[in-house]
Short mmCIF file of C-alpha atoms in Angstrom, two decimals:
data_model
loop_
_atom_site.label_atom_id
_atom_site.label_comp_id
_atom_site.label_asym_id
_atom_site.label_seq_id
_atom_site.Cartn_x
_atom_site.Cartn_y
_atom_site.Cartn_z
CA UNK A 18 33.85 6.33 -16.11
CA UNK A 19 37.63 6.76 -16.10
CA UNK A 20 38.58 3.38 -14.62
CA UNK A 21 40.49 1.12 -16.97
CA UNK A 22 40.82 -2.62 -17.29
CA UNK A 23 44.00 -3.88 -15.64
CA UNK A 24 44.22 -7.13 -17.53
CA UNK A 25 45.18 -7.70 -21.13
CA UNK A 26 44.85 -10.50 -23.59
CA UNK A 27 46.84 -11.56 -26.60
CA UNK A 28 44.99 -11.59 -29.90
CA UNK A 29 45.62 -14.15 -32.59
CA UNK A 30 47.77 -11.68 -34.54
CA UNK A 31 50.13 -11.25 -31.59
CA UNK A 32 48.78 -7.79 -30.67
CA UNK A 33 48.29 -6.96 -27.00
CA UNK A 34 44.55 -6.42 -26.63
CA UNK A 35 43.30 -4.36 -23.71
CA UNK A 36 39.71 -5.15 -24.66
CA UNK A 37 37.15 -2.34 -24.16
CA UNK A 38 37.93 0.76 -22.16
CA UNK A 39 35.38 1.48 -19.46
CA UNK A 40 34.89 5.06 -20.53
CA UNK A 41 31.80 5.37 -22.71
CA UNK A 42 31.29 8.27 -25.09
CA UNK A 43 27.69 9.46 -25.27
CA UNK A 44 26.13 12.09 -27.53
CA UNK A 45 22.87 13.22 -29.05
CA UNK A 46 22.46 12.94 -32.82
CA UNK A 47 23.82 16.00 -34.62
CA UNK A 48 26.38 16.92 -31.95
CA UNK A 49 30.16 16.96 -32.49
CA UNK A 50 32.04 14.17 -30.70
CA UNK A 51 35.72 13.53 -30.09
CA UNK A 52 36.73 9.91 -29.43
CA UNK A 53 40.26 9.70 -28.05
CA UNK A 54 42.53 6.65 -28.16
CA UNK A 55 42.68 5.48 -24.56
CA UNK A 56 46.16 3.91 -25.00
CA UNK A 57 47.83 7.30 -24.53
CA UNK A 58 45.88 8.15 -21.39
CA UNK A 59 45.96 5.05 -19.22
CA UNK A 60 47.77 2.12 -20.82
CA UNK A 61 51.20 3.35 -21.97
CA UNK A 62 53.52 6.03 -20.68
CA UNK A 63 53.86 8.06 -23.84
CA UNK A 64 51.84 10.45 -25.95
CA UNK A 65 50.97 10.47 -29.60
CA UNK A 66 53.89 12.68 -30.68
CA UNK A 67 56.51 10.54 -28.92
CA UNK A 68 55.01 7.33 -30.27
CA UNK A 69 55.05 8.72 -33.79
CA UNK A 70 58.69 9.80 -33.44
CA UNK A 71 59.71 6.22 -32.59
CA UNK A 72 58.11 4.85 -35.75
CA UNK A 73 54.80 3.67 -34.26
CA UNK A 74 51.67 4.17 -36.34
CA UNK A 75 48.16 4.73 -35.04
CA UNK A 76 45.36 3.11 -37.03
CA UNK A 77 41.62 3.13 -36.42
CA UNK A 78 39.04 0.39 -36.94
CA UNK A 79 35.33 0.04 -36.37
CA UNK A 80 34.12 -3.26 -35.00
CA UNK A 81 31.45 -4.99 -37.05
CA UNK A 82 30.65 -8.22 -35.31
CA UNK A 83 33.88 -10.18 -34.96
CA UNK A 84 35.60 -8.14 -37.68
CA UNK A 85 37.53 -4.90 -37.42
CA UNK A 86 37.07 -2.76 -40.50
CA UNK A 87 39.57 0.04 -41.24
CA UNK A 88 38.04 3.51 -41.07
CA UNK A 89 38.25 5.72 -44.14
CA UNK A 90 38.14 9.35 -43.05
CA UNK A 91 36.06 11.52 -45.36
CA UNK A 92 37.01 14.79 -43.65
CA UNK A 93 33.44 15.92 -44.23
CA UNK A 94 31.62 14.19 -41.41
CA UNK A 95 34.50 12.39 -39.67
CA UNK A 96 38.21 13.17 -39.52
CA UNK A 97 41.36 12.03 -37.73
CA UNK A 98 43.11 14.48 -35.41
CA UNK A 99 46.33 13.06 -33.94
CA UNK A 100 45.18 10.55 -31.26
CA UNK A 101 41.45 11.17 -31.79
CA UNK A 102 38.54 10.76 -34.17
CA UNK A 103 36.37 13.84 -34.67
CA UNK A 104 32.73 13.37 -35.59
CA UNK A 105 31.63 16.78 -36.82
CA UNK A 106 27.97 15.75 -36.72
CA UNK A 107 27.42 12.33 -35.20
CA UNK A 108 24.60 10.10 -36.45
CA UNK A 109 22.72 7.15 -35.00
CA UNK A 110 24.59 4.63 -37.18
CA UNK A 111 27.88 5.83 -35.69
CA UNK A 112 27.12 3.97 -32.46
CA UNK A 113 29.47 1.06 -31.82
CA UNK A 114 33.03 0.15 -30.81
CA UNK A 115 36.07 1.94 -32.21
CA UNK A 116 39.50 0.34 -31.88
CA UNK A 117 42.79 2.20 -31.99
CA UNK A 118 45.89 0.11 -32.81
CA UNK A 119 49.45 1.33 -32.14
CA UNK A 120 52.02 -0.79 -33.94
CA UNK A 121 55.21 -1.22 -35.91
CA UNK A 122 56.91 -4.32 -37.24
CA UNK A 123 57.75 -5.66 -33.78
CA UNK A 124 55.22 -4.04 -31.45
CA UNK A 125 51.42 -3.98 -31.36
CA UNK A 126 48.88 -2.83 -28.79
CA UNK A 127 45.20 -1.97 -29.08
CA UNK A 128 42.12 -0.95 -27.10
CA UNK A 129 38.49 -0.30 -27.99
CA UNK A 130 36.21 2.60 -27.04
CA UNK A 131 32.42 2.60 -26.98
CA UNK A 132 30.29 5.33 -28.58
CA UNK A 133 26.53 5.59 -27.97
CA UNK A 134 24.42 7.96 -30.07
CA UNK A 135 20.75 8.60 -29.28
CA UNK A 136 17.99 11.02 -30.13
CA UNK A 137 16.00 13.16 -27.74
CA UNK A 138 13.00 11.44 -26.25
CA UNK A 139 9.64 12.84 -27.27
CA UNK A 140 9.04 16.21 -25.63
CA UNK A 141 12.40 16.17 -23.83
CA UNK A 142 15.84 17.66 -24.35
CA UNK A 143 17.66 14.44 -23.46
CA UNK A 144 17.61 10.68 -23.81
CA UNK A 145 17.40 8.75 -20.56
CA UNK A 146 19.80 6.08 -21.87
CA UNK A 147 22.73 8.51 -22.08
CA UNK A 148 22.32 10.41 -18.83
CA UNK A 149 25.05 10.80 -16.24
CA UNK A 150 24.18 9.80 -12.69
CA UNK A 151 24.96 11.74 -9.52
CA UNK A 152 23.79 11.08 -5.95
CA UNK A 153 23.54 13.27 -2.89
CA UNK A 154 22.25 12.84 0.63
CA UNK A 155 19.58 15.24 1.77
CA UNK A 156 20.88 18.39 3.57
CA UNK A 157 24.39 17.78 2.17
CA UNK A 158 26.36 20.01 -0.23
CA UNK A 159 26.50 18.93 -3.88
CA UNK A 160 28.34 20.22 -6.96
CA UNK A 161 27.08 19.19 -10.40
CA UNK A 162 29.51 19.65 -13.30
CA UNK A 163 28.72 19.68 -17.00
CA UNK A 164 30.37 16.33 -17.87
CA UNK A 165 32.65 15.46 -20.82
CA UNK A 166 32.83 18.96 -22.24
CA UNK A 167 36.59 19.59 -21.87
CA UNK A 168 37.18 19.10 -25.60
CA UNK A 169 34.60 21.74 -26.53
CA UNK A 170 36.07 24.74 -24.80
CA UNK A 171 38.17 27.55 -26.17
CA UNK A 172 41.51 27.92 -24.39
CA UNK A 173 41.59 30.82 -21.97
CA UNK A 174 37.85 31.40 -22.09
CA UNK A 175 35.22 30.47 -19.58
CA UNK A 176 32.53 28.40 -21.31
CA UNK A 177 29.11 29.98 -21.60
CA UNK A 178 26.98 27.24 -20.05
CA UNK A 179 23.21 27.42 -19.58
CA UNK A 180 21.53 25.09 -17.10
CA UNK A 181 18.00 23.69 -17.26
CA UNK A 182 16.00 21.47 -14.95
CA UNK A 183 13.61 19.05 -16.59
CA UNK A 184 14.37 20.87 -19.87
CA UNK A 185 12.99 24.19 -18.58
CA UNK A 186 14.78 27.37 -17.48
CA UNK A 187 14.92 27.55 -13.71
CA UNK A 188 14.91 30.42 -11.25
CA UNK A 189 17.38 28.94 -8.79
CA UNK A 190 16.83 29.58 -5.11
CA UNK A 191 19.48 31.39 -3.11
CA UNK A 192 21.34 28.26 -2.00
CA UNK A 193 21.91 27.17 -5.64
CA UNK A 194 24.88 28.92 -7.25
CA UNK A 195 25.93 28.66 -10.91
CA UNK A 196 29.58 29.25 -11.66
CA UNK A 197 31.06 28.43 -15.06
CA UNK A 198 30.14 24.90 -16.02
CA UNK A 199 29.15 23.88 -12.48
CA UNK A 200 26.00 24.13 -10.41
CA UNK A 201 26.52 24.23 -6.64
CA UNK A 202 23.66 23.25 -4.32
CA UNK A 203 24.72 24.26 -0.82
CA UNK A 204 21.96 22.32 0.98
CA UNK A 205 20.28 19.57 -1.00
CA UNK A 206 16.56 19.09 -0.47
CA UNK A 207 14.30 16.28 -1.63
CA UNK A 208 12.81 18.39 -4.44
CA UNK A 209 16.30 18.97 -5.87
CA UNK A 210 16.26 15.49 -7.34
CA UNK A 211 15.70 15.33 -11.09
CA UNK A 212 17.35 15.92 -14.46
CA UNK A 213 19.78 18.79 -14.94
CA UNK A 214 20.78 19.65 -18.51
CA UNK A 215 23.77 21.85 -19.33
CA UNK A 216 24.02 23.44 -22.78
CA UNK A 217 26.94 25.11 -24.55
CA UNK A 218 27.86 26.00 -28.13
CA UNK A 219 30.86 24.70 -30.10
CA UNK A 220 31.56 25.60 -33.72
CA UNK A 221 27.97 26.71 -34.19
CA UNK A 222 26.48 23.50 -32.79
CA UNK A 223 24.73 22.87 -29.48
CA UNK A 224 26.16 20.35 -27.05
CA UNK A 225 23.95 19.04 -24.26
CA UNK A 226 24.76 16.86 -21.30
CA UNK A 227 22.12 15.69 -18.83
CA UNK A 228 22.85 14.69 -15.24
CA UNK A 229 20.28 12.80 -13.19
CA UNK A 230 20.56 13.76 -9.52
CA UNK A 231 19.19 11.18 -7.10
CA UNK A 232 18.58 12.52 -3.60
CA UNK A 233 18.78 9.97 -0.80
CA UNK A 234 18.26 9.99 2.93
CA UNK A 235 21.26 10.41 5.19
CA UNK A 236 23.44 7.34 5.39
CA UNK A 237 22.08 5.26 8.24
CA UNK A 238 24.14 4.16 11.22
CA UNK A 239 21.49 1.76 12.53
CA UNK A 240 20.68 -1.87 11.75
CA UNK A 241 17.39 -2.73 10.02
CA UNK A 242 14.18 -2.77 12.05
CA UNK A 243 11.78 -5.76 11.89
CA UNK A 244 8.17 -4.63 11.46
CA UNK A 245 6.53 -8.07 11.54
CA UNK A 246 7.02 -10.26 13.46
CA UNK A 247 7.80 -7.94 16.34
CA UNK A 248 11.06 -8.09 18.24
CA UNK A 249 11.53 -9.29 21.83
CA UNK A 250 8.92 -12.07 21.93
CA UNK A 251 7.67 -14.59 19.35
CA UNK A 252 4.42 -13.98 17.54
CA UNK A 253 2.16 -17.02 18.01
CA UNK A 254 0.30 -18.24 14.91
CA UNK A 255 -2.37 -20.94 15.26
CA UNK A 256 -2.31 -23.29 12.27
CA UNK A 257 -4.45 -26.16 11.03
CA UNK A 258 -2.45 -29.25 10.13
CA UNK A 259 -2.61 -30.12 6.45
CA UNK A 260 -3.47 -26.57 5.35
CA UNK A 261 -1.11 -24.31 3.36
CA UNK A 262 0.43 -21.37 5.19
CA UNK A 263 2.28 -18.20 4.26
CA UNK A 264 4.09 -16.11 6.88
CA UNK A 265 5.43 -12.70 5.83
CA UNK A 266 8.46 -11.03 7.39
CA UNK A 267 8.50 -7.25 6.92
CA UNK A 268 11.43 -4.99 7.76
CA UNK A 269 12.57 -1.40 7.34
CA UNK A 270 16.05 -0.66 5.95
CA UNK A 271 17.57 2.79 6.19
CA UNK A 272 19.71 4.08 3.33
CA UNK A 273 23.03 2.25 3.42
CA UNK A 274 24.62 3.10 0.10
CA UNK A 275 24.72 0.61 -2.73
CA UNK A 276 24.23 -2.49 -0.60
CA UNK A 277 20.82 -4.10 -0.96
CA UNK A 278 18.65 -5.35 1.92
CA UNK A 279 19.63 -8.71 3.42
CA UNK A 280 16.70 -10.68 4.82
CA UNK A 281 16.25 -14.43 5.34
CA UNK A 282 14.39 -17.06 7.43
CA UNK A 283 15.83 -19.76 9.69
CA UNK A 284 14.37 -22.64 11.68
CA UNK A 285 16.54 -22.98 14.73
CA UNK A 286 20.11 -23.17 13.41
CA UNK A 287 19.10 -24.27 9.92
CA UNK A 288 18.51 -22.18 6.84
CA UNK A 289 15.24 -22.79 5.01
CA UNK A 290 17.15 -24.30 2.07
CA UNK A 291 18.23 -27.13 4.38
CA UNK A 292 14.67 -28.09 5.36
CA UNK A 293 12.09 -30.35 3.75
CA UNK A 294 10.90 -29.49 0.27
CA UNK A 295 7.42 -28.41 1.35
CA UNK A 296 8.90 -25.33 3.11
CA UNK A 297 10.50 -22.58 1.02
CA UNK A 298 11.17 -18.85 0.89
CA UNK A 299 9.45 -16.54 -1.58
CA UNK A 300 11.08 -13.68 -3.46
CA UNK A 301 12.18 -10.55 -1.64
CA UNK A 302 9.53 -7.97 -2.45
CA UNK A 303 9.94 -4.20 -2.24
CA UNK A 304 6.82 -2.76 -0.59
CA UNK A 305 7.80 0.91 -0.68
CA UNK A 306 10.87 3.09 -1.12
CA UNK A 307 11.58 6.71 -0.30
CA UNK A 308 14.95 8.45 -0.63
CA UNK A 309 16.69 5.09 -0.66
CA UNK A 310 14.96 3.89 2.52
CA UNK A 311 13.11 0.65 1.87
CA UNK A 312 10.41 -1.51 3.36
CA UNK A 313 10.78 -5.08 2.13
CA UNK A 314 8.96 -8.37 2.61
CA UNK A 315 10.08 -12.00 2.51
CA UNK A 316 7.49 -14.77 2.80
CA UNK A 317 7.92 -18.22 4.33
CA UNK A 318 5.72 -20.69 2.44
CA UNK A 319 4.38 -24.04 3.69
CA UNK A 320 2.68 -26.18 1.04
CA UNK A 321 0.95 -28.13 3.84
CA UNK A 322 1.71 -27.72 7.53
CA UNK A 323 2.88 -30.92 9.22
CA UNK A 324 3.23 -31.87 12.88
CA UNK A 325 7.01 -31.52 12.64
CA UNK A 326 6.61 -27.94 11.39
CA UNK A 327 5.20 -26.75 14.72
CA UNK A 328 8.28 -24.87 15.88
CA UNK A 329 9.95 -21.47 16.14
CA UNK A 330 10.96 -19.68 12.91
CA UNK A 331 13.23 -16.63 12.95
CA UNK A 332 13.44 -13.83 10.39
CA UNK A 333 16.91 -12.22 10.24
CA UNK A 334 17.58 -8.77 8.79
CA UNK A 335 21.00 -7.17 8.57
CA UNK A 336 23.14 -4.47 7.02
CA UNK A 337 26.68 -3.25 7.60
CA UNK A 338 25.61 -1.69 10.92
CA UNK A 339 24.33 -4.86 12.52
CA UNK A 340 21.70 -7.58 12.60
CA UNK A 341 18.28 -7.98 14.19
CA UNK A 342 15.75 -10.77 14.25
CA UNK A 343 12.16 -11.57 15.14
CA UNK A 344 10.37 -14.90 15.51
CA UNK A 345 7.05 -16.62 14.94
CA UNK A 346 5.85 -19.73 16.79
CA UNK A 347 3.56 -22.11 14.95
CA UNK A 348 0.98 -23.71 17.25
CA UNK A 349 -1.68 -26.30 16.51
CA UNK A 350 -5.13 -24.71 16.36
CA UNK A 351 -7.86 -26.04 18.70
CA UNK A 352 -10.99 -27.49 17.09
CA UNK A 353 -13.22 -24.60 16.26
CA UNK A 354 -16.60 -26.36 16.60
CA UNK A 355 -16.67 -25.74 20.38
CA UNK A 356 -16.62 -22.02 19.89
CA UNK A 357 -19.21 -22.21 17.13
CA UNK A 358 -21.52 -24.40 19.27
CA UNK A 359 -21.30 -22.08 22.26
CA UNK A 360 -21.96 -19.10 20.05
CA UNK A 361 -25.00 -20.76 18.45
CA UNK A 362 -26.56 -21.73 21.77
CA UNK A 363 -25.95 -18.28 23.16
CA UNK A 364 -27.63 -16.69 20.15
CA UNK A 365 -30.70 -18.94 20.51
CA UNK A 366 -30.98 -18.14 24.24
CA UNK A 367 -30.77 -14.41 23.60
CA UNK A 368 -33.43 -14.72 20.91
CA UNK A 369 -35.80 -16.55 23.29
CA UNK A 370 -35.29 -13.94 26.01
CA UNK A 371 -35.97 -11.20 23.50
CA UNK A 372 -39.18 -12.84 22.27
CA UNK A 373 -40.49 -13.41 25.82
CA UNK A 374 -39.71 -9.81 26.74
CA UNK A 375 -41.52 -8.50 23.69
CA UNK A 376 -44.56 -10.67 24.44
CA UNK A 377 -44.70 -9.57 28.09
CA UNK A 378 -44.48 -5.90 27.19
CA UNK A 379 -46.68 -5.86 24.11
CA UNK A 380 -49.08 -8.81 24.53
CA UNK A 381 -52.21 -6.72 24.01
CA UNK A 382 -50.75 -5.02 20.94
CA UNK A 383 -49.74 -8.40 19.53
CA UNK A 384 -53.23 -9.82 20.10
CA UNK A 385 -54.83 -6.83 18.41
CA UNK A 386 -52.41 -7.02 15.52
CA UNK A 387 -53.10 -10.73 15.05
CA UNK A 388 -56.86 -10.29 15.19
CA UNK A 389 -56.78 -7.39 12.74
CA UNK A 390 -54.58 -9.12 10.16
CA UNK A 391 -55.13 -12.86 10.57
CA UNK A 392 -58.14 -13.44 12.82
CA UNK A 393 -61.64 -14.07 11.50
CA UNK A 394 -64.91 -12.76 12.84
CA UNK A 395 -64.92 -14.92 15.94
CA UNK A 396 -67.73 -13.00 17.63
CA UNK A 397 -70.28 -14.30 15.14
CA UNK A 398 -70.05 -17.91 16.34
CA UNK A 399 -68.96 -17.72 19.99
CA UNK A 400 -72.49 -17.04 21.38
CA UNK A 401 -71.06 -14.35 23.66
CA UNK A 402 -72.56 -10.94 24.20
CA UNK A 403 -69.26 -9.26 25.22
CA UNK A 404 -65.61 -9.88 24.40
CA UNK A 405 -64.21 -8.38 27.62
CA UNK A 406 -65.18 -6.34 30.60
CA UNK A 407 -63.42 -3.21 31.76
CA UNK A 408 -63.20 -2.13 35.37
CA UNK A 409 -61.58 0.80 37.06
CA UNK A 410 -61.48 2.00 40.63
CA UNK A 411 -63.87 4.66 41.58
CA UNK A 412 -62.96 6.97 44.40
CA UNK A 413 -64.85 9.29 46.62
CA UNK A 414 -66.09 12.27 44.59
CA UNK A 415 -64.90 14.56 47.34
CA UNK A 416 -61.35 13.27 46.88
CA UNK A 417 -61.47 13.41 43.09
CA UNK A 418 -58.36 14.97 41.62
CA UNK A 419 -57.14 15.66 38.10
CA UNK A 420 -55.31 12.34 37.77
CA UNK A 421 -58.40 10.26 38.70
CA UNK A 422 -60.57 12.34 36.41
CA UNK A 423 -58.21 11.62 33.51
CA UNK A 424 -58.30 7.88 34.30
CA UNK A 425 -62.08 7.82 34.31
CA UNK A 426 -62.13 9.68 31.00
CA UNK A 427 -59.65 7.17 29.57
CA UNK A 428 -61.75 4.20 30.78
CA UNK A 429 -65.14 5.50 29.69
CA UNK A 430 -64.28 7.40 26.51
CA UNK A 431 -60.87 6.83 24.96
CA UNK A 432 -60.41 3.09 25.49
CA UNK A 433 -63.90 2.09 24.28
CA UNK A 434 -63.51 4.36 21.30
CA UNK A 435 -60.33 2.54 20.22
CA UNK A 436 -61.28 -1.05 21.05
CA UNK A 437 -64.91 -0.95 19.96
CA UNK A 438 -64.93 1.44 17.02
CA UNK A 439 -61.50 0.71 15.58
CA UNK A 440 -60.92 -2.96 16.40
CA UNK A 441 -64.53 -4.14 16.69
CA UNK A 442 -64.45 -5.49 20.25
CA UNK A 443 -67.55 -5.48 22.48
CA UNK A 444 -66.72 -4.24 25.98
CA UNK A 445 -68.75 -4.55 29.15
CA UNK A 446 -68.40 -1.35 31.22
CA UNK A 447 -70.44 -1.44 34.42
CA UNK A 448 -71.26 2.26 34.62
CA UNK A 449 -72.42 2.20 31.04
CA UNK A 450 -73.88 -1.26 30.42
CA UNK A 451 -75.20 -2.29 33.87
CA UNK A 452 -78.48 -0.43 34.03
CA UNK A 453 -81.54 -1.20 36.16
CA UNK A 454 -84.10 -3.39 34.45
CA UNK A 455 -86.92 -5.65 35.32
CA UNK A 456 -85.19 -8.74 34.01
CA UNK A 457 -83.43 -10.95 36.46
CA UNK A 458 -80.14 -12.54 35.60
CA UNK A 459 -79.26 -16.10 36.09
CA UNK A 460 -77.52 -17.25 39.21
CA UNK A 461 -74.20 -17.60 37.38
CA UNK A 462 -74.47 -14.10 35.96
CA UNK A 463 -75.31 -12.64 39.35
CA UNK A 464 -72.47 -14.48 40.99
CA UNK A 465 -70.08 -13.25 38.34
CA UNK A 466 -71.21 -9.64 38.72
CA UNK A 467 -71.12 -9.81 42.51
CA UNK A 468 -67.58 -11.08 42.35
CA UNK A 469 -66.68 -8.29 39.96
CA UNK A 470 -68.10 -5.52 42.17
CA UNK A 471 -66.63 -7.07 45.30
CA UNK A 472 -63.21 -6.81 43.76
CA UNK A 473 -63.88 -3.22 42.85
CA UNK A 474 -64.91 -2.41 46.43
CA UNK A 475 -61.70 -3.92 47.77
CA UNK A 476 -59.71 -1.72 45.46
CA UNK A 477 -61.66 1.30 46.62
CA UNK A 478 -60.64 0.46 50.18
CA UNK A 479 -56.99 0.59 49.14
CA UNK A 480 -57.69 4.00 47.57
CA UNK A 481 -55.45 3.19 44.65
CA UNK A 482 -56.38 4.00 41.09
CA UNK A 483 -56.18 0.94 38.88
CA UNK A 484 -57.62 0.12 35.48
CA UNK A 485 -58.42 -3.53 34.64
CA UNK A 486 -59.34 -5.14 31.35
CA UNK A 487 -60.41 -8.78 31.70
CA UNK A 488 -60.38 -10.66 28.41
CA UNK A 489 -63.09 -12.99 29.61
CA UNK A 490 -66.24 -13.44 27.63
CA UNK A 491 -69.26 -12.47 29.68
CA UNK A 492 -72.86 -13.32 29.27
CA UNK A 493 -72.96 -16.17 26.81
CA UNK A 494 -75.96 -16.07 24.61
CA UNK A 495 -77.95 -19.27 24.77
#
């Protein structure tokens, strides 16, 4: 704020013009403001009294466009006090440039000062456009002073300054010490960032100054870190020729002061700007930021990938501590139909295996389900007396155990109950349906029954319990 321009220019009237001083006066509407002529503080080695004693006169103008209009001091709202202008109660229309001219008949020099007047923002005690900025690294020590209040103090008296944070009184923790017009934070923490407003009284009016404290991470001593692509070995990307492609380079930058992140792509030893027009870089994009540490992204864009583009591309990131890089390798993608064909055939094979397995395990259930839901009354026209015959192994009654008893109960009671009563099948069960009678069967029937009982006898010899259901229609009705 106190730096001055070191070059001058000659105006058309022969006056040495130092242009606009870099110090900007800022105030809220209704506050008193003192604008001092900067010539006596940085541009010439004299003060107002000495200049006046040598016959030099100080005149004030307000710039209105390209014109400089002489100021008429009313003494009510604005007055002249030696080398300064006093605004007793500044207003919004007072914003602008004020020029002080020191001259006599042979000498002329001038400089302009800027004054900005603003009103409080809604619900706040400050205007964000006229804040003062301070920065501090986390864990460091920071002193915040009430700025530009030297002209509003009574000589020999310590100013009575009240501090607020975010426009509210604050119970400061033990490491925050207020002394006079300064606030000392002995160990800055992240939550210390924000707006600090100092308030003091002068001639019955309140004067407020607001300082925005930005807390940053500690100044880094490391180069940036590539996040994608990874360091050490290239990341291979399979591409389809003729298709557009976007490759993003992401990197982390520690806090390095005012310098911004430097990130760029190269193909071999060439910058992207030197390549064909269908390859270009996008805009650097800030993905996230915390305490001045940033994660940024820069994209490499191909309008349509060509054969000549299949190469190695390197993303470079650097700061004042060093440089790092990571690469991607573009590779032509194999035709994908082979993979799709193999996958399709494999799916069909698995489906067939699944269907066969289901049929093998649940063939009876499937037949019953089909007959119940889709089959007609086939028994009415097939000229058969039975739909199936059921056989089970009978064992010696002396060797009858619980398991065989349960099997016989299942064969003679449970199974017929389900198949005959529920599903409508007609079963032939020898112990139930083969009863002595005077009628003789045909030769085929006898042969069939003899074969049936012969098989049962063989199973008895093996002394194994086995239940058989033969879905063979017996005894056709002629």
